[in-house]
Coordinates of C-alpha atoms in Angstrom, one line a residue:
M1 CA 70.8 69.2 78.8
C2 CA 74.6 70.1 77.0
Q3 CA 77.1 69.6 79.3
P4 CA 80.3 69.8 78.2
T5 CA 82.6 66.8 79.2
I6 CA 86.3 66.3 79.8
Q7 CA 87.3 62.1 80.2
G8 CA 83.6 61.8 80.8
K9 CA 83.1 63.9 83.7
S10 CA 81.3 67.2 83.6
M11 CA 82.5 70.2 83.8
M12 CA 79.6 72.3 84.5
P13 CA 79.7 73.9 87.8
K14 CA 77.1 71.8 90.3
S15 CA 74.7 74.8 90.5
Q16 CA 73.4 76.5 87.8
P17 CA 70.6 78.2 87.7
S18 CA 67.7 76.3 86.8
L19 CA 67.7 77.5 82.7
R20 CA 67.2 75.7 79.7
R21 CA 70.2 75.7 77.7
R22 CA 71.5 74.3 74.2
C23 CA 74.8 74.6 73.2
T24 CA 75.3 76.1 69.8
V25 CA 77.9 74.3 67.7
F26 CA 79.6 76.7 65.4
I27 CA 81.9 75.1 62.3
H28 CA 82.7 76.7 59.9
V29 CA 82.6 74.2 56.9
L30 CA 85.7 74.6 54.4
K31 CA 84.8 71.8 52.0
K32 CA 87.9 71.6 50.1
F33 CA 90.3 71.7 53.1
P34 CA 90.3 69.6 56.2
I35 CA 88.6 71.1 59.9
E36 CA 91.0 71.9 61.9
T37 CA 89.5 74.3 64.3
C38 CA 85.5 74.1 66.0
M39 CA 84.1 75.6 69.2
I40 CA 81.9 75.4 71.2
S41 CA 79.4 78.7 71.4
A42 CA 81.1 81.4 69.8
G43 CA 83.8 83.6 70.2
L44 CA 85.8 84.4 73.2
L45 CA 88.6 82.0 74.6
L46 CA 85.7 79.1 74.5
I47 CA 85.9 75.0 74.4
T48 CA 88.8 75.0 71.6
F49 CA 89.7 71.9 70.1
S50 CA 91.1 70.3 67.0
V51 CA 89.0 67.8 64.7
W52 CA 90.9 65.7 63.1
P53 CA 90.0 65.0 59.3
E54 CA 89.4 61.1 59.5
F55 CA 86.7 62.4 61.7
F56 CA 85.3 64.8 59.6
P57 CA 82.6 62.4 58.1
G58 CA 81.5 61.1 61.5
I59 CA 80.7 64.6 62.5
F60 CA 78.1 64.6 59.7
S61 CA 76.9 61.1 60.2
E62 CA 72.7 61.5 60.3
D63 CA 72.6 60.5 63.9
V64 CA 73.9 63.4 65.2
F65 CA 73.2 66.8 62.4
D66 CA 73.4 67.3 59.2
E67 CA 75.7 69.9 57.2
D68 CA 73.0 72.3 56.9
D69 CA 73.0 72.8 60.8
A70 CA 76.8 72.7 60.6
T71 CA 77.1 75.5 58.5
S72 CA 74.5 77.6 59.9
G73 CA 75.1 76.9 64.0
G74 CA 72.9 73.6 64.4
E75 CA 71.8 73.4 68.2
I76 CA 72.5 69.7 69.9
E77 CA 70.6 68.8 72.8
D78 CA 73.7 66.6 74.1
I79 CA 77.1 67.5 73.1
G80 CA 78.9 65.9 75.7
S81 CA 79.2 62.7 74.4
L82 CA 79.9 63.8 70.7
A83 CA 82.3 66.2 72.4
H84 CA 84.3 63.9 74.3
Q85 CA 85.0 61.5 70.7
F86 CA 86.8 64.2 68.9
I87 CA 88.7 66.6 71.7
D88 CA 90.9 66.7 74.5
V89 CA 91.0 70.1 76.2
P90 CA 90.2 71.6 79.7
V91 CA 86.5 73.2 79.4
C92 CA 86.9 76.6 80.9
V93 CA 86.9 80.6 79.8
N94 CA 88.7 83.7 81.2
N95 CA 85.7 85.2 81.7
P96 CA 82.5 83.1 82.9
I97 CA 80.2 86.4 83.2
F98 CA 81.0 87.6 80.0
H99 CA 80.4 84.2 78.7
Y100 CA 77.2 83.8 80.5
S101 CA 75.8 87.0 79.7
H102 CA 75.7 86.4 75.9
T103 CA 74.8 82.5 76.1
G104 CA 73.2 81.8 78.8
V105 CA 75.7 78.9 79.6
W106 CA 77.7 79.2 82.8
V107 CA 81.3 77.3 82.0
P108 CA 84.3 77.0 84.8
E109 CA 87.0 79.8 85.0
C110 CA 90.0 78.8 83.6
Q111 CA 93.1 79.3 86.5
T112 CA 95.0 82.2 86.1
I113 CA 98.8 80.4 86.2
V114 CA 101.6 83.5 87.2
A115 CA 104.6 82.1 88.9
E116 CA 105.1 82.7 92.7
Q117 CA 108.0 84.7 91.9
H118 CA 106.0 87.2 89.4
H119 CA 102.6 88.0 90.5
K120 CA 103.7 90.4 93.4
A121 CA 105.2 92.9 91.2
W122 CA 103.2 96.7 91.5
P123 CA 102.7 98.6 87.8
T124 CA 106.0 99.6 86.7
R125 CA 105.0 103.0 85.9
S126 CA 101.7 105.1 86.7
F127 CA 100.2 108.5 85.5
I128 CA 97.6 111.0 86.3
L129 CA 95.7 112.1 83.1
N130 CA 95.7 116.0 84.1
L131 CA 94.9 118.8 81.8
D132 CA 96.9 122.2 81.6
G133 CA 96.1 124.5 84.4
H134 CA 94.5 121.9 86.8
E135 CA 98.2 120.6 88.3
P136 CA 97.1 120.9 91.9
R137 CA 94.9 118.2 91.4
F138 CA 97.9 116.1 90.2
D139 CA 100.2 117.6 93.1
E140 CA 97.7 116.3 95.6
R141 CA 97.0 112.6 94.3
R142 CA 101.2 112.7 94.0
S143 CA 101.7 113.7 97.1
F144 CA 98.9 111.1 98.9
L145 CA 100.3 107.8 96.4
E146 CA 104.0 108.7 97.5
K147 CA 103.4 108.0 101.0
H148 CA 102.1 104.6 99.8
G149 CA 104.8 103.7 97.6
I150 CA 103.9 104.6 94.6
N151 CA 105.7 107.3 92.1
L152 CA 102.9 109.2 90.1
E153 CA 103.7 110.7 87.0
R154 CA 101.6 113.5 85.1
F155 CA 100.7 113.0 81.7
P156 CA 99.3 115.9 79.9
A157 CA 95.7 115.2 79.1
V158 CA 93.8 116.1 75.5
D159 CA 91.7 119.3 76.3
G160 CA 88.8 118.0 73.8
R161 CA 87.0 121.2 74.1
I162 CA 90.0 122.8 72.0
K163 CA 91.0 120.0 69.7
F164 CA 87.6 119.7 68.8
A165 CA 85.8 122.5 68.9
D166 CA 86.0 123.1 65.2
D167 CA 83.7 120.0 64.7
Y168 CA 80.8 121.2 66.6
K169 CA 78.1 123.3 66.1
Q170 CA 75.8 124.9 68.6
V171 CA 72.4 124.3 68.2
V172 CA 69.2 126.1 70.8
E173 CA 66.1 123.9 70.5
Y174 CA 62.7 124.8 71.8
D175 CA 60.2 122.6 74.2
T176 CA 57.0 122.8 72.4
K177 CA 55.1 122.3 75.6
T178 CA 57.1 123.8 78.4
G179 CA 58.7 126.8 76.2
E180 CA 62.3 125.3 78.0
K181 CA 65.7 126.5 76.0
H182 CA 67.8 123.6 75.5
V183 CA 71.4 124.2 73.9
Q184 CA 73.4 121.0 72.6
M185 CA 76.2 120.5 70.5
H186 CA 75.6 118.7 67.3
W187 CA 78.7 116.9 66.1
V188 CA 80.1 116.9 62.6
K189 CA 81.1 113.4 62.1
K190 CA 83.5 113.8 59.0
G191 CA 84.2 110.6 56.9
P192 CA 85.6 109.0 53.7
E193 CA 81.9 109.7 52.3
G194 CA 81.1 112.9 53.7
S195 CA 79.8 114.6 56.4
V196 CA 76.8 113.5 59.5
V197 CA 75.5 115.1 62.3
L198 CA 75.1 113.5 65.2
K199 CA 73.2 115.3 68.2
P200 CA 73.2 113.6 71.9
G201 CA 71.6 110.2 72.2
D202 CA 72.2 109.1 68.2
R203 CA 74.1 106.0 67.8
G204 CA 77.5 106.9 67.9
Y205 CA 77.9 110.3 69.3
L206 CA 80.4 111.8 71.3
T207 CA 81.3 114.6 73.2
M208 CA 84.2 116.7 73.0
G209 CA 85.1 115.7 76.5
E210 CA 84.6 111.9 75.5
R211 CA 87.0 112.3 72.6
G212 CA 89.5 114.1 74.2
Y213 CA 89.4 111.3 77.0
L214 CA 89.9 109.1 74.0
A215 CA 93.0 110.6 72.6
S216 CA 94.6 110.9 76.0
M217 CA 94.4 107.1 76.2
R218 CA 95.7 106.8 72.8
A219 CA 98.5 109.0 73.5
V220 CA 99.7 107.4 77.3
L221 CA 98.6 104.1 76.0
K222 CA 101.7 104.3 72.8
M223 CA 104.1 106.3 74.7
A224 CA 103.5 103.1 77.8
Y225 CA 103.9 100.7 75.0
A226 CA 107.1 102.4 73.1
D227 CA 109.0 101.6 77.0
E228 CA 110.1 98.4 76.5
S229 CA 110.9 98.5 79.9
C230 CA 107.2 99.3 81.3
T231 CA 105.7 95.3 81.5
S232 CA 102.5 97.3 82.8
I233 CA 100.8 100.7 83.5
M234 CA 99.0 102.7 86.0
V235 CA 96.6 105.2 84.6
I236 CA 94.3 107.0 87.0
D237 CA 91.8 110.1 86.6
D238 CA 92.3 113.0 87.8
D239 CA 89.4 113.0 90.2
A240 CA 90.2 109.8 91.3
V241 CA 90.5 108.8 95.3
F242 CA 91.6 106.0 97.1
S243 CA 91.4 103.7 100.1
C244 CA 92.8 104.9 102.9
N245 CA 95.3 101.9 103.2
F246 CA 95.7 101.9 99.3
G247 CA 99.2 100.3 99.1
S248 CA 98.0 97.8 101.6
D249 CA 95.5 97.2 99.6
L250 CA 97.1 96.9 96.4
T251 CA 99.7 94.4 97.8
K252 CA 96.9 92.4 98.8
L253 CA 95.1 92.9 95.7
L254 CA 98.2 92.1 93.2
S255 CA 99.5 89.3 95.6
E256 CA 96.8 87.3 94.3
P257 CA 97.5 85.3 90.4
R258 CA 93.9 86.0 89.4
C259 CA 94.0 89.3 90.1
G260 CA 97.7 90.2 89.8
A261 CA 98.4 89.0 86.1
C262 CA 98.1 92.6 85.1
A263 CA 101.2 93.3 86.3
S264 CA 102.9 90.2 86.3
D265 CA 106.0 90.2 84.0
N266 CA 105.4 86.3 83.1
I267 CA 101.8 86.2 82.2
S268 CA 100.2 84.5 78.4
S269 CA 97.6 86.2 78.2
P270 CA 96.4 89.9 78.2
A271 CA 95.4 91.3 81.7
V272 CA 93.6 94.6 82.8
M273 CA 92.8 95.6 86.2
L274 CA 90.2 97.7 87.1
L275 CA 90.6 99.7 90.4
G276 CA 87.1 100.3 91.1
V277 CA 84.1 100.3 89.0
A278 CA 80.7 102.2 88.7
T279 CA 77.3 99.6 88.7
W280 CA 74.6 101.2 88.6
T281 CA 71.7 98.0 88.5
E282 CA 71.3 94.4 90.2
G283 CA 71.1 93.1 86.9
T284 CA 68.7 90.5 85.9
Y285 CA 70.8 87.5 86.4
P286 CA 69.9 84.6 85.9
Q287 CA 67.3 85.6 83.6
L288 CA 69.2 86.8 79.9
S289 CA 68.7 90.5 79.1
P290 CA 71.0 93.3 77.6
W291 CA 70.6 94.3 81.6
T292 CA 72.8 90.3 82.6
G293 CA 75.4 91.7 84.1
G294 CA 74.9 94.1 86.9
K295 CA 75.8 93.1 90.9
N296 CA 73.9 90.1 91.0
I297 CA 76.2 88.0 89.0
L298 CA 79.4 89.5 90.5
D299 CA 77.6 87.9 93.6
E300 CA 77.8 84.5 91.8
D301 CA 81.5 85.0 90.2
R302 CA 82.6 85.1 93.6
R303 CA 80.5 82.2 94.5
M304 CA 81.6 80.3 91.8
Y305 CA 85.4 80.9 91.8
S306 CA 85.3 80.1 95.7
E307 CA 83.3 76.7 94.7
S308 CA 85.8 75.8 91.8
F309 CA 89.2 76.6 93.2
G310 CA 88.5 76.4 97.3
M311 CA 89.3 80.3 97.8
T312 CA 88.0 83.5 98.5
T313 CA 89.5 86.4 95.9
H314 CA 90.2 90.2 96.3
C315 CA 88.7 90.3 92.5
T316 CA 85.8 89.4 90.0
N317 CA 85.5 89.7 86.3
H318 CA 84.3 92.3 84.5
N319 CA 80.7 92.6 83.0
D320 CA 78.8 94.4 80.8
L321 CA 76.9 96.9 83.5
G322 CA 80.3 97.9 84.8
F323 CA 81.6 101.5 84.0
G324 CA 84.0 103.9 84.5
S325 CA 88.1 103.9 84.1
F326 CA 89.0 106.5 86.5
G327 CA 91.8 103.8 87.9
V328 CA 93.0 100.9 85.6
I329 CA 96.2 98.3 85.8
Y330 CA 97.2 97.5 82.1
H331 CA 99.3 94.7 81.3
R332 CA 101.6 95.8 78.3
T333 CA 100.5 92.6 76.5
A334 CA 96.8 94.3 76.3
I335 CA 98.0 97.6 75.3
P336 CA 98.1 96.9 71.2
V337 CA 94.6 95.7 71.7
I338 CA 93.1 98.4 73.1
L339 CA 94.7 100.4 70.1
K340 CA 93.4 98.9 67.6
W341 CA 89.9 99.7 69.6
L342 CA 91.0 103.1 69.8
E343 CA 91.7 103.5 66.1
H344 CA 87.8 104.6 65.8
D345 CA 86.4 106.9 68.1
V346 CA 83.2 104.8 68.3
K347 CA 82.2 104.8 72.0
P348 CA 83.3 106.3 74.7
F349 CA 86.8 104.6 76.4
D350 CA 85.1 102.4 78.9
H351 CA 83.6 100.3 76.7
V352 CA 86.8 99.0 75.5
F353 CA 86.7 96.4 78.3
G354 CA 83.8 94.9 77.2
T355 CA 85.2 94.1 73.8
L356 CA 88.8 92.8 75.7
A357 CA 86.0 90.4 77.5
G358 CA 85.2 89.2 74.3
Q359 CA 88.5 89.1 73.3
G360 CA 89.8 86.3 75.5
V361 CA 91.3 89.1 77.6
F362 CA 91.7 88.9 81.2
V363 CA 89.8 92.1 82.9
R364 CA 89.4 91.7 86.4
V365 CA 87.8 94.3 89.0
A366 CA 89.1 94.8 92.3
N367 CA 86.8 93.6 95.0
P368 CA 86.2 96.1 97.1
Y369 CA 86.8 98.5 94.8
I370 CA 89.8 100.7 96.3
T371 CA 89.8 103.4 93.9
I372 CA 86.8 105.4 93.4
Q373 CA 85.4 109.0 91.3
D374 CA 85.1 111.8 93.2
V375 CA 81.6 113.0 91.8
R376 CA 81.5 116.1 93.9
H377 CA 81.2 118.3 90.8
T378 CA 79.1 119.8 88.0
S379 CA 80.2 117.6 84.7
N380 CA 80.7 119.8 81.9
I381 CA 81.6 116.5 79.6
D382 CA 78.0 116.3 79.4
P383 CA 75.3 118.7 79.7
N384 CA 72.7 116.3 79.0
R385 CA 73.5 114.6 82.5
K386 CA 71.9 115.7 85.6
N387 CA 72.1 114.7 89.2
Q388 CA 74.8 112.2 89.2
E389 CA 77.0 114.5 91.9
D390 CA 75.4 113.4 95.1
L391 CA 78.5 111.1 96.0
V392 CA 76.8 109.5 99.2
T393 CA 73.8 108.9 96.6
R394 CA 76.1 107.6 93.7
A395 CA 78.1 105.3 96.5
K396 CA 75.1 103.6 97.6
I397 CA 73.9 103.0 94.2
H398 CA 77.5 101.5 93.7
D399 CA 78.5 99.6 96.9
W400 CA 80.8 102.4 97.6
D401 CA 82.2 101.9 100.7
L402 CA 82.9 105.4 101.6
K403 CA 84.4 105.2 104.9
S404 CA 87.5 103.5 103.6
F405 CA 88.4 105.9 101.1
C406 CA 90.3 109.1 102.2
A407 CA 90.3 112.6 100.6
P408 CA 94.2 113.5 99.0
D409 CA 95.3 115.2 101.9
G410 CA 94.5 111.9 104.1
T411 CA 91.2 112.6 105.5
R412 CA 88.3 110.3 105.5
I413 CA 85.6 111.3 103.1
L414 CA 82.7 110.2 104.8
K415 CA 83.4 113.0 107.3
E416 CA 83.4 115.0 104.6
E417 CA 80.5 114.4 102.9
T418 CA 79.1 117.4 102.3
S419 CA 82.1 118.9 101.7
T420 CA 84.7 119.6 98.2
L421 CA 87.4 117.3 97.8
N422 CA 89.5 120.1 96.4
G423 CA 89.4 123.3 95.6
T424 CA 88.9 123.1 91.9
T425 CA 86.0 122.3 89.7
G426 CA 85.3 119.2 87.4
D427 CA 87.7 118.0 85.3
P428 CA 85.5 117.4 82.1
D429 CA 87.8 116.5 79.6
T430 CA 89.7 113.7 81.7
Q431 CA 86.2 112.2 82.6
G432 CA 85.2 111.3 79.0
G433 CA 85.5 107.5 80.1
G434 CA 86.7 107.3 83.7
A435 CA 83.2 109.2 84.6
G436 CA 81.3 105.8 85.2
N437 CA 78.5 107.5 83.6
A438 CA 74.6 105.9 83.7
P439 CA 74.0 103.3 81.0
P440 CA 72.3 104.6 78.4
P441 CA 68.6 103.6 77.6
L442 CA 68.3 100.8 75.3

């Protein structure tokens, strides 16, 4: 079996799921230039190493694999001994979950190293995305967080229902079997080659609310990045609720180097920390599928981290099936990567985290969660979204421990699980990426 090695010792975890694996070596062959970089597997922050020109002929010897295999991604059963001949670097990745979900190989996690004096910092600034007219939500959460030592600033959210209204047309359709009337908003998406009409369910379709959220995140991140004194920012949605002991919980979370890199002023790699997510499924781990991510692989992530580093952890790596952005800390170095992704409105905002993980950004999730979303209101962001407003049911699905969370007035949510957190209805256009929506069907 393919096992990357360093100094002849396997770096693979002792207890891998019993799956057949191969390491595919992708080598970009430039015949007129010396090869400088190879990678075991594809993309990510993987096993990167240098191959000196004088070793080039050995790689293509007949007893290894031929040039056709090299240029097309040839498969080798045992790359360990071969790699040892040409490389001398650690074998690890920033996000083993993401790597496993896309390759079927569990590679050890690179240890997050942050100087002791730097990894206990809190976010430099904290913002709430809040629509004009919904200021009471800001006031309530500012009062709550103020008691926990956090100065919450209001950032006016973009109302997608106003800004993008002219890009949509209302279409009435009737179910031929039931006769039921369905009203849909079709997006007339303009492009350099003309317009295309997208309806709900079409690939690339976004609601006005989702586009409003994307525009809000673009604006708040640009503003924060322009502030050179801002090392990191926390951004919350205005329907977020927090653990009753949020201040101490956040301190505990950020005091661990693995989790606190998002707020450090001394880290070489970009980092993001989600304070909570909505995971809808157990996942198929260890079986590879579009649904490999989920609760099962998070359990494995915690176990493997403990086995590798001899300690428990207050965060896990992000997985593809963790949705929502209702409470997130962004390190300054991650912001340009996100802004690049935001140049095109292609997916709801919370899809950015999978992209970041794939680019080697540290994307962690608090464990246990210290921020969740109040879902007890009807969302107008997506008229087709139904039956997702029962908080108790959602909490069971997502493993949200309601007894640990408090409403903005400080009362415990579990005692008031059938009441409304505040007097206003759902704020659809600040939930475009943070709502933790159910994943779309394949």
